[in-house]
PDB file of C-alpha atoms in Angstrom:
ATOM      1  CA  MET A   1      -1.275 -14.147 -45.407  1.00 52.00           C
ATOM      2  CA  LEU A   2      -2.474 -16.685 -42.807  1.00 65.00           C
ATOM      3  CA  PHE A   3      -5.870 -18.141 -43.750  1.00 75.00           C
ATOM      4  CA  GLN A   4      -6.048 -16.158 -46.961  1.00 82.00           C
ATOM      5  CA  GLN A   5      -5.669 -19.139 -49.440  1.00 94.00           C
ATOM      6  CA  ALA A   6      -3.415 -16.846 -51.413  1.00 94.00           C
ATOM      7  CA  ASP A   7      -1.883 -19.683 -53.490  1.00 95.00           C
ATOM      8  CA  TYR A   8      -5.223 -20.349 -55.170  1.00 97.00           C
ATOM      9  CA  ASP A   9      -7.370 -18.458 -57.654  1.00 98.00           C
ATOM     10  CA  LEU A  10     -10.698 -19.743 -56.214  1.00 98.00           C
ATOM     11  CA  ARG A  11     -11.188 -19.403 -52.500  1.00 98.00           C
ATOM     12  CA  CYS A  12     -13.953 -20.273 -50.011  1.00 98.00           C
ATOM     13  CA  GLU A  13     -14.379 -19.395 -46.436  1.00 98.00           C
ATOM     14  CA  TRP A  14     -17.238 -19.028 -44.020  1.00 98.00           C
ATOM     15  CA  GLY A  15     -18.961 -15.806 -42.755  1.00 97.00           C
ATOM     16  CA  LEU A  16     -17.687 -12.403 -41.883  1.00 96.00           C
ATOM     17  CA  GLN A  17     -14.269 -13.424 -40.624  1.00 96.00           C
ATOM     18  CA  GLY A  18     -13.739 -15.472 -43.863  1.00 97.00           C
ATOM     19  CA  LEU A  19     -14.776 -12.503 -45.961  1.00 97.00           C
ATOM     20  CA  LEU A  20     -12.419 -10.158 -44.018  1.00 96.00           C
ATOM     21  CA  HIS A  21      -9.484 -12.550 -44.548  1.00 95.00           C
ATOM     22  CA  LEU A  22     -10.151 -13.244 -48.166  1.00 97.00           C
ATOM     23  CA  SER A  23     -11.506 -10.029 -49.689  1.00 96.00           C
ATOM     24  CA  PRO A  24      -8.242  -7.986 -49.451  1.00 95.00           C
ATOM     25  CA  ILE A  25      -6.473 -10.302 -51.897  1.00 95.00           C
ATOM     26  CA  SER A  26      -9.417 -11.084 -54.202  1.00 97.00           C
ATOM     27  CA  SER A  27     -10.822  -9.365 -57.242  1.00 98.00           C
ATOM     28  CA  ALA A  28     -14.392 -10.099 -56.449  1.00 98.00           C
ATOM     29  CA  VAL A  29     -16.426 -11.544 -53.591  1.00 98.00           C
ATOM     30  CA  VAL A  30     -19.578 -13.713 -53.856  1.00 98.00           C
ATOM     31  CA  ILE A  31     -22.010 -13.824 -50.973  1.00 98.00           C
ATOM     32  CA  VAL A  32     -23.987 -17.074 -50.708  1.00 98.00           C
ATOM     33  CA  ASP A  33     -26.953 -17.166 -48.389  1.00 98.00           C
ATOM     34  CA  VAL A  34     -29.325 -19.608 -50.083  1.00 98.00           C
ATOM     35  CA  LEU A  35     -32.074 -19.660 -47.374  1.00 97.00           C
ATOM     36  CA  SER A  36     -32.714 -16.900 -47.999  1.00 95.00           C
ATOM     37  CA  PHE A  37     -31.051 -13.535 -48.574  1.00 97.00           C
ATOM     38  CA  SER A  38     -29.233 -14.271 -51.906  1.00 98.00           C
ATOM     39  CA  THR A  39     -32.258 -16.156 -53.296  1.00 98.00           C
ATOM     40  CA  ALA A  40     -34.542 -13.211 -52.397  1.00 98.00           C
ATOM     41  CA  VAL A  41     -32.160 -10.768 -53.920  1.00 98.00           C
ATOM     42  CA  ASP A  42     -31.982 -12.911 -57.075  1.00 98.00           C
ATOM     43  CA  ILE A  43     -35.751 -12.958 -57.543  1.00 98.00           C
ATOM     44  CA  ALA A  44     -36.151  -9.294 -56.863  1.00 98.00           C
ATOM     45  CA  ILE A  45     -33.283  -8.269 -59.224  1.00 98.00           C
ATOM     46  CA  ALA A  46     -34.604 -10.564 -61.991  1.00 98.00           C
ATOM     47  CA  ASN A  47     -37.949  -8.739 -61.814  1.00 98.00           C
ATOM     48  CA  GLY A  48     -36.201  -5.376 -62.305  1.00 98.00           C
ATOM     49  CA  ALA A  49     -36.148  -4.255 -58.626  1.00 98.00           C
ATOM     50  CA  ALA A  50     -33.127  -2.991 -56.731  1.00 98.00           C
ATOM     51  CA  VAL A  51     -32.254  -4.195 -53.276  1.00 98.00           C
ATOM     52  CA  ILE A  52     -30.497  -2.134 -50.625  1.00 98.00           C
ATOM     53  CA  PRO A  53     -28.942  -4.483 -48.012  1.00 98.00           C
ATOM     54  CA  TYR A  54     -29.257  -3.373 -44.391  1.00 97.00           C
ATOM     55  CA  ARG A  55     -27.779  -4.940 -41.365  1.00 93.00           C
ATOM     56  CA  TRP A  56     -30.381  -4.384 -38.734  1.00 87.00           C
ATOM     57  CA  ARG A  57     -34.067  -5.007 -38.359  1.00 84.00           C
ATOM     58  CA  ASP A  58     -34.663  -2.454 -35.565  1.00 89.00           C
ATOM     59  CA  GLU A  59     -36.100   1.050 -35.115  1.00 93.00           C
ATOM     60  CA  SER A  60     -33.385   2.386 -37.455  1.00 96.00           C
ATOM     61  CA  ALA A  61     -34.641   0.481 -40.529  1.00 95.00           C
ATOM     62  CA  ALA A  62     -37.726   2.546 -41.232  1.00 96.00           C
ATOM     63  CA  PRO A  63     -35.904   5.993 -41.242  1.00 97.00           C
ATOM     64  CA  PHE A  64     -33.188   4.479 -43.425  1.00 97.00           C
ATOM     65  CA  ALA A  65     -35.755   3.225 -45.924  1.00 97.00           C
ATOM     66  CA  LYS A  66     -37.396   6.658 -45.922  1.00 97.00           C
ATOM     67  CA  GLU A  67     -34.083   8.416 -46.581  1.00 97.00           C
ATOM     68  CA  LYS A  68     -33.462   6.157 -49.532  1.00 98.00           C
ATOM     69  CA  SER A  69     -37.010   6.638 -50.889  1.00 98.00           C
ATOM     70  CA  ALA A  70     -37.348   2.869 -50.621  1.00 98.00           C
ATOM     71  CA  GLN A  71     -39.804   0.232 -49.342  1.00 97.00           C
ATOM     72  CA  LEU A  72     -38.827  -1.553 -46.257  1.00 97.00           C
ATOM     73  CA  ALA A  73     -39.099  -5.330 -46.196  1.00 96.00           C
ATOM     74  CA  CYS A  74     -41.328  -6.679 -43.456  1.00 92.00           C
ATOM     75  CA  GLU A  75     -40.830  -9.531 -41.036  1.00 81.00           C
ATOM     76  CA  ARG A  76     -40.831 -12.879 -42.830  1.00 76.00           C
ATOM     77  CA  ARG A  77     -43.939 -13.944 -40.960  1.00 66.00           C
ATOM     78  CA  SER A  78     -45.961 -11.062 -42.505  1.00 61.00           C
ATOM     79  CA  GLN A  79     -48.402 -12.184 -45.181  1.00 65.00           C
ATOM     80  CA  GLY A  80     -48.837 -10.157 -48.343  1.00 66.00           C
ATOM     81  CA  SER A  81     -45.734  -8.031 -47.851  1.00 89.00           C
ATOM     82  CA  TYR A  82     -42.231  -8.104 -49.268  1.00 95.00           C
ATOM     83  CA  SER A  83     -39.789  -9.841 -46.924  1.00 96.00           C
ATOM     84  CA  LEU A  84     -36.796 -12.198 -46.835  1.00 95.00           C
ATOM     85  CA  SER A  85     -39.224 -14.884 -48.119  1.00 96.00           C
ATOM     86  CA  PRO A  86     -38.288 -15.347 -51.778  1.00 97.00           C
ATOM     87  CA  ALA A  87     -41.901 -16.335 -52.516  1.00 97.00           C
ATOM     88  CA  SER A  88     -43.035 -12.903 -51.342  1.00 96.00           C
ATOM     89  CA  LEU A  89     -40.853 -11.205 -54.111  1.00 97.00           C
ATOM     90  CA  GLN A  90     -42.157 -13.155 -57.090  1.00 97.00           C
ATOM     91  CA  SER A  91     -44.458 -10.327 -58.026  1.00 95.00           C
ATOM     92  CA  ILE A  92     -42.286  -7.364 -57.018  1.00 97.00           C
ATOM     93  CA  ALA A  93     -42.704  -4.623 -59.627  1.00 97.00           C
ATOM     94  CA  CYS A  94     -39.903  -3.456 -61.860  1.00 97.00           C
ATOM     95  CA  GLY A  95     -38.375  -0.282 -60.517  1.00 98.00           C
ATOM     96  CA  THR A  96     -39.144  -1.067 -56.862  1.00 98.00           C
ATOM     97  CA  VAL A  97     -36.336  -0.171 -54.481  1.00 98.00           C
ATOM     98  CA  LEU A  98     -36.347  -2.518 -51.441  1.00 98.00           C
ATOM     99  CA  VAL A  99     -34.372  -2.263 -48.238  1.00 98.00           C
ATOM    100  CA  LEU A 100     -33.728  -5.759 -47.093  1.00 97.00           C
ATOM    101  CA  PRO A 101     -32.548  -6.193 -43.518  1.00 95.00           C
ATOM    102  CA  SER A 102     -30.569  -9.338 -42.986  1.00 92.00           C
ATOM    103  CA  PRO A 103     -28.000 -10.030 -40.169  1.00 88.00           C
ATOM    104  CA  ASN A 104     -26.061 -12.485 -42.358  1.00 92.00           C
ATOM    105  CA  GLY A 105     -26.434 -11.679 -46.095  1.00 95.00           C
ATOM    106  CA  SER A 106     -26.649  -7.885 -45.765  1.00 95.00           C
ATOM    107  CA  THR A 107     -23.821  -7.643 -43.251  1.00 94.00           C
ATOM    108  CA  LEU A 108     -21.524  -9.594 -45.526  1.00 97.00           C
ATOM    109  CA  SER A 109     -22.620  -7.673 -48.576  1.00 97.00           C
ATOM    110  CA  LEU A 110     -21.656  -4.386 -46.995  1.00 96.00           C
ATOM    111  CA  SER A 111     -18.313  -5.578 -45.572  1.00 96.00           C
ATOM    112  CA  ALA A 112     -16.163  -5.962 -48.749  1.00 93.00           C
ATOM    113  CA  ASN A 113     -14.311  -3.259 -50.611  1.00 92.00           C
ATOM    114  CA  VAL A 114     -14.231  -5.185 -53.993  1.00 97.00           C
ATOM    115  CA  PRO A 115     -16.924  -5.916 -56.474  1.00 98.00           C
ATOM    116  CA  THR A 116     -19.558  -7.939 -54.604  1.00 98.00           C
ATOM    117  CA  PHE A 117     -22.176 -10.320 -55.906  1.00 98.00           C
ATOM    118  CA  ALA A 118     -24.990 -12.301 -54.391  1.00 98.00           C
ATOM    119  CA  ALA A 119     -25.314 -15.835 -55.683  1.00 98.00           C
ATOM    120  CA  CYS A 120     -27.628 -18.788 -55.026  1.00 98.00           C
ATOM    121  CA  LEU A 121     -28.566 -21.987 -56.766  1.00 98.00           C
ATOM    122  CA  ARG A 122     -30.962 -20.179 -59.112  1.00 98.00           C
ATOM    123  CA  ASN A 123     -28.362 -17.865 -60.574  1.00 98.00           C
ATOM    124  CA  ALA A 124     -25.106 -19.831 -59.951  1.00 98.00           C
ATOM    125  CA  GLU A 125     -24.523 -20.305 -63.730  1.00 98.00           C
ATOM    126  CA  ALA A 126     -25.193 -16.711 -64.562  1.00 98.00           C
ATOM    127  CA  VAL A 127     -23.029 -15.278 -61.769  1.00 98.00           C
ATOM    128  CA  ALA A 128     -20.149 -17.720 -62.600  1.00 98.00           C
ATOM    129  CA  SER A 129     -20.266 -16.704 -66.234  1.00 98.00           C
ATOM    130  CA  TYR A 130     -20.057 -12.893 -65.326  1.00 98.00           C
ATOM    131  CA  LEU A 131     -17.184 -13.692 -62.883  1.00 97.00           C
ATOM    132  CA  GLY A 132     -15.037 -14.879 -65.763  1.00 94.00           C
ATOM    133  CA  ARG A 133     -13.824 -11.323 -66.266  1.00 93.00           C
ATOM    134  CA  PHE A 134     -12.314 -11.237 -62.821  1.00 95.00           C
ATOM    135  CA  GLY A 135      -9.139 -12.878 -61.490  1.00 89.00           C
ATOM    136  CA  ASP A 136      -9.032 -14.245 -57.924  1.00 95.00           C
ATOM    137  CA  VAL A 137     -12.530 -14.819 -56.612  1.00 98.00           C
ATOM    138  CA  ALA A 138     -13.629 -15.386 -52.921  1.00 98.00           C
ATOM    139  CA  VAL A 139     -16.896 -17.271 -52.411  1.00 98.00           C
ATOM    140  CA  ILE A 140     -18.307 -16.680 -48.930  1.00 98.00           C
ATOM    141  CA  PRO A 141     -21.024 -19.014 -47.708  1.00 98.00           C
ATOM    142  CA  ALA A 142     -22.895 -16.968 -45.104  1.00 98.00           C
ATOM    143  CA  GLY A 143     -23.916 -19.563 -42.623  1.00 97.00           C
ATOM    144  CA  GLU A 144     -26.477 -19.317 -39.913  1.00 94.00           C
ATOM    145  CA  ARG A 145     -26.199 -18.321 -36.253  1.00 91.00           C
ATOM    146  CA  TRP A 146     -26.350 -20.271 -33.060  1.00 93.00           C
ATOM    147  CA  GLY A 147     -28.226 -18.919 -30.019  1.00 90.00           C
ATOM    148  CA  ASP A 148     -25.021 -17.234 -28.763  1.00 94.00           C
ATOM    149  CA  ASP A 149     -24.648 -15.538 -32.112  1.00 90.00           C
ATOM    150  CA  SER A 150     -21.643 -17.593 -33.114  1.00 94.00           C
ATOM    151  CA  LEU A 151     -21.378 -18.859 -36.753  1.00 95.00           C
ATOM    152  CA  ARG A 152     -23.250 -22.126 -37.703  1.00 95.00           C
ATOM    153  CA  PRO A 153     -22.007 -23.487 -41.015  1.00 96.00           C
ATOM    154  CA  CYS A 154     -24.958 -24.822 -42.896  1.00 97.00           C
ATOM    155  CA  LEU A 155     -25.467 -27.377 -45.598  1.00 98.00           C
ATOM    156  CA  GLU A 156     -27.519 -25.048 -47.971  1.00 98.00           C
ATOM    157  CA  ASP A 157     -24.792 -22.364 -48.224  1.00 98.00           C
ATOM    158  CA  TRP A 158     -22.059 -25.018 -48.698  1.00 98.00           C
ATOM    159  CA  ILE A 159     -24.063 -26.375 -51.646  1.00 98.00           C
ATOM    160  CA  GLY A 160     -24.627 -22.966 -53.123  1.00 98.00           C
ATOM    161  CA  ALA A 161     -20.980 -22.007 -52.833  1.00 98.00           C
ATOM    162  CA  GLY A 162     -19.934 -25.157 -54.476  1.00 98.00           C
ATOM    163  CA  ALA A 163     -22.470 -24.572 -57.288  1.00 98.00           C
ATOM    164  CA  VAL A 164     -20.622 -21.360 -58.182  1.00 98.00           C
ATOM    165  CA  LEU A 165     -17.195 -22.612 -57.706  1.00 98.00           C
ATOM    166  CA  SER A 166     -17.774 -25.676 -59.866  1.00 98.00           C
ATOM    167  CA  LEU A 167     -18.261 -23.404 -62.815  1.00 98.00           C
ATOM    168  CA  LEU A 168     -15.206 -21.172 -62.392  1.00 98.00           C
ATOM    169  CA  ARG A 169     -11.905 -21.529 -64.125  1.00 96.00           C
ATOM    170  CA  GLY A 170      -8.778 -21.420 -61.905  1.00 97.00           C
ATOM    171  CA  ARG A 171      -6.998 -23.359 -59.236  1.00 97.00           C
ATOM    172  CA  ARG A 172      -9.269 -24.118 -56.222  1.00 98.00           C
ATOM    173  CA  SER A 173      -8.205 -24.067 -52.701  1.00 98.00           C
ATOM    174  CA  PRO A 174      -8.925 -27.268 -50.714  1.00 97.00           C
ATOM    175  CA  GLU A 175     -11.837 -25.399 -49.096  1.00 98.00           C
ATOM    176  CA  ALA A 176     -13.254 -24.589 -52.504  1.00 98.00           C
ATOM    177  CA  ASP A 177     -12.787 -28.137 -53.594  1.00 98.00           C
ATOM    178  CA  LEU A 178     -14.731 -29.409 -50.663  1.00 98.00           C
ATOM    179  CA  ALA A 179     -17.638 -27.041 -51.381  1.00 98.00           C
ATOM    180  CA  VAL A 180     -17.743 -28.307 -55.043  1.00 98.00           C
ATOM    181  CA  ALA A 181     -17.824 -31.897 -53.691  1.00 98.00           C
ATOM    182  CA  VAL A 182     -20.768 -31.127 -51.498  1.00 98.00           C
ATOM    183  CA  PHE A 183     -22.616 -29.479 -54.402  1.00 98.00           C
ATOM    184  CA  GLU A 184     -21.930 -32.471 -56.707  1.00 98.00           C
ATOM    185  CA  ARG A 185     -23.103 -34.883 -54.004  1.00 98.00           C
ATOM    186  CA  CYS A 186     -26.408 -33.076 -53.540  1.00 98.00           C
ATOM    187  CA  ARG A 187     -26.995 -31.939 -57.118  1.00 98.00           C
ATOM    188  CA  ALA A 188     -29.377 -34.849 -58.075  1.00 98.00           C
ATOM    189  CA  ASP A 189     -31.809 -33.829 -55.370  1.00 98.00           C
ATOM    190  CA  LEU A 190     -31.312 -30.181 -54.381  1.00 98.00           C
ATOM    191  CA  ASN A 191     -34.871 -29.864 -53.166  1.00 98.00           C
ATOM    192  CA  GLY A 192     -34.491 -32.845 -50.915  1.00 98.00           C
ATOM    193  CA  ALA A 193     -31.167 -31.544 -49.528  1.00 98.00           C
ATOM    194  CA  LEU A 194     -32.573 -28.126 -48.782  1.00 98.00           C
ATOM    195  CA  SER A 195     -35.841 -29.611 -47.383  1.00 98.00           C
ATOM    196  CA  PHE A 196     -34.155 -32.063 -44.940  1.00 97.00           C
ATOM    197  CA  CYS A 197     -31.334 -29.859 -43.649  1.00 98.00           C
ATOM    198  CA  GLU A 198     -31.936 -27.976 -40.405  1.00 96.00           C
ATOM    199  CA  SER A 199     -32.511 -24.645 -41.957  1.00 96.00           C
ATOM    200  CA  GLY A 200     -34.983 -25.982 -44.430  1.00 97.00           C
ATOM    201  CA  ARG A 201     -36.916 -28.111 -41.856  1.00 97.00           C
ATOM    202  CA  LYS A 202     -37.418 -24.901 -39.794  1.00 96.00           C
ATOM    203  CA  LEU A 203     -38.704 -22.959 -42.785  1.00 96.00           C
ATOM    204  CA  ILE A 204     -41.149 -25.708 -43.650  1.00 97.00           C
ATOM    205  CA  GLU A 205     -42.398 -25.913 -40.058  1.00 96.00           C
ATOM    206  CA  ARG A 206     -43.126 -22.132 -40.292  1.00 94.00           C
ATOM    207  CA  GLY A 207     -45.024 -22.514 -43.530  1.00 94.00           C
ATOM    208  CA  PHE A 208     -42.379 -21.462 -46.022  1.00 96.00           C
ATOM    209  CA  ALA A 209     -42.140 -24.636 -48.116  1.00 97.00           C
ATOM    210  CA  ARG A 210     -42.421 -22.608 -51.262  1.00 97.00           C
ATOM    211  CA  ASP A 211     -39.198 -20.782 -50.437  1.00 97.00           C
ATOM    212  CA  ILE A 212     -37.351 -24.078 -50.458  1.00 98.00           C
ATOM    213  CA  GLU A 213     -38.778 -24.927 -53.893  1.00 98.00           C
ATOM    214  CA  LEU A 214     -37.669 -21.579 -55.226  1.00 98.00           C
ATOM    215  CA  ALA A 215     -34.175 -21.810 -53.735  1.00 98.00           C
ATOM    216  CA  ALA A 216     -33.699 -25.290 -55.150  1.00 98.00           C
ATOM    217  CA  GLU A 217     -34.354 -24.229 -58.764  1.00 98.00           C
ATOM    218  CA  TYR A 218     -30.896 -24.588 -60.224  1.00 98.00           C
ATOM    219  CA  GLY A 219     -30.147 -22.496 -63.238  1.00 98.00           C
ATOM    220  CA  ALA A 220     -33.580 -20.892 -63.261  1.00 98.00           C
ATOM    221  CA  SER A 221     -32.325 -17.309 -63.317  1.00 98.00           C
ATOM    222  CA  ALA A 222     -30.079 -15.274 -65.628  1.00 98.00           C
ATOM    223  CA  ALA A 223     -29.822 -12.410 -63.188  1.00 98.00           C
ATOM    224  CA  VAL A 224     -26.376 -11.273 -61.806  1.00 98.00           C
ATOM    225  CA  PRO A 225     -26.961  -9.345 -58.604  1.00 98.00           C
ATOM    226  CA  MET A 226     -23.983  -6.960 -58.183  1.00 98.00           C
ATOM    227  CA  LEU A 227     -23.621  -4.327 -55.500  1.00 98.00           C
ATOM    228  CA  GLU A 228     -23.328  -0.826 -57.075  1.00 97.00           C
ATOM    229  CA  ALA A 229     -22.997   1.951 -54.527  1.00 94.00           C
ATOM    230  CA  ASP A 230     -25.535   1.043 -51.848  1.00 96.00           C
ATOM    231  CA  ARG A 231     -27.723  -1.498 -53.730  1.00 98.00           C
ATOM    232  CA  PHE A 232     -27.874  -4.673 -55.727  1.00 98.00           C
ATOM    233  CA  VAL A 233     -28.779  -4.301 -59.369  1.00 98.00           C
ATOM    234  CA  ASN A 234     -28.736  -6.715 -62.254  1.00 98.00           C
ATOM    235  CA  ALA A 235     -25.307  -6.458 -63.886  1.00 98.00           C
ATOM    236  CA  ALA A 236     -26.475  -8.671 -66.777  1.00 95.00           C
ATOM    237  CA  ARG A 237     -29.217  -6.235 -67.855  1.00 85.00           C
ATOM    238  CA  GLY A 238     -28.750  -3.593 -70.623  1.00 58.00           C
ATOM    239  CA  ARG A 239     -25.391  -4.905 -71.879  1.00 50.00           C
ATOM    240  CA  ASP A 240     -26.082  -6.472 -75.216  1.00 40.00           C
ATOM    241  CA  ASP A 241     -22.409  -6.842 -75.977  1.00 35.00           C
ATOM    242  CA  GLU A 242     -21.865  -8.703 -72.771  1.00 39.00           C
ATOM    243  CA  SER A 243     -25.098 -10.511 -72.327  1.00 37.00           C
ATOM    244  CA  ILE A 244     -25.275 -13.182 -69.621  1.00 35.00           C
ATOM    245  CA  ALA A 245     -27.348 -16.289 -69.843  1.00 39.00           C
ATOM    246  CA  PRO A 246     -27.271 -19.449 -67.723  1.00 39.00           C
ATOM    247  CA  ALA A 247     -24.476 -21.627 -69.225  1.00 35.00           C
ATOM    248  CA  SER A 248     -21.712 -23.800 -67.910  1.00 35.00           C
ATOM    249  CA  VAL A 249     -18.496 -21.772 -67.936  1.00 36.00           C
ATOM    250  CA  ARG A 250     -16.491 -24.917 -68.317  1.00 33.00           C
ATOM    251  CA  ALA A 251     -18.399 -25.985 -71.545  1.00 31.00           C
TER     252      ALA A 251
END
């Protein structure tokens, strides 16, 4: 039970090792990769697309997409194509199936054996509302990678994890409490927090300032990206008796 935060209903731990420790005792897992996997997934899902997470952007990605009869997301620097850039997905057509390679978000999404969700600041309220039907919940901030491929905890994912946890009922672990405190500290200026953190500065330098703006739009989405079989779909769609809309769970 070491590192599992088993005495608490709401848990939070970083990256793949955190997920592997917490998911076996949790009813659901929430992946948070604000810049930009979970934000990209949210925008695509809200438009009626489906997203198939894939771990690697290498020569295996194109054959995999073909096997799934899906489009393959391009490198983020590609203009006019779907990619990990949330802005590139704003006009994605309903019914599109997109394979989205991501070493962080996709890898985590494919590593849990319990109901798995993708959350960001845009859909934190909607996802938290849907999670009310589950018991113990583990929220996993994905983090970034250092040059040696080790985990780099990052501000944006800490904020996103706290946004979800702040709305859930139950006893929080100290780690979850800290994530909530980070979110509450930054909530008044989410765009500023994302713009000036290291990940955001790098995106802006590369010309992706619009991605920061989209990622900082708290409560803008009613989508609930849930992994069903091999792809994320909108769990909030088509369930009139269980409709999901952004709303504070604690209200």
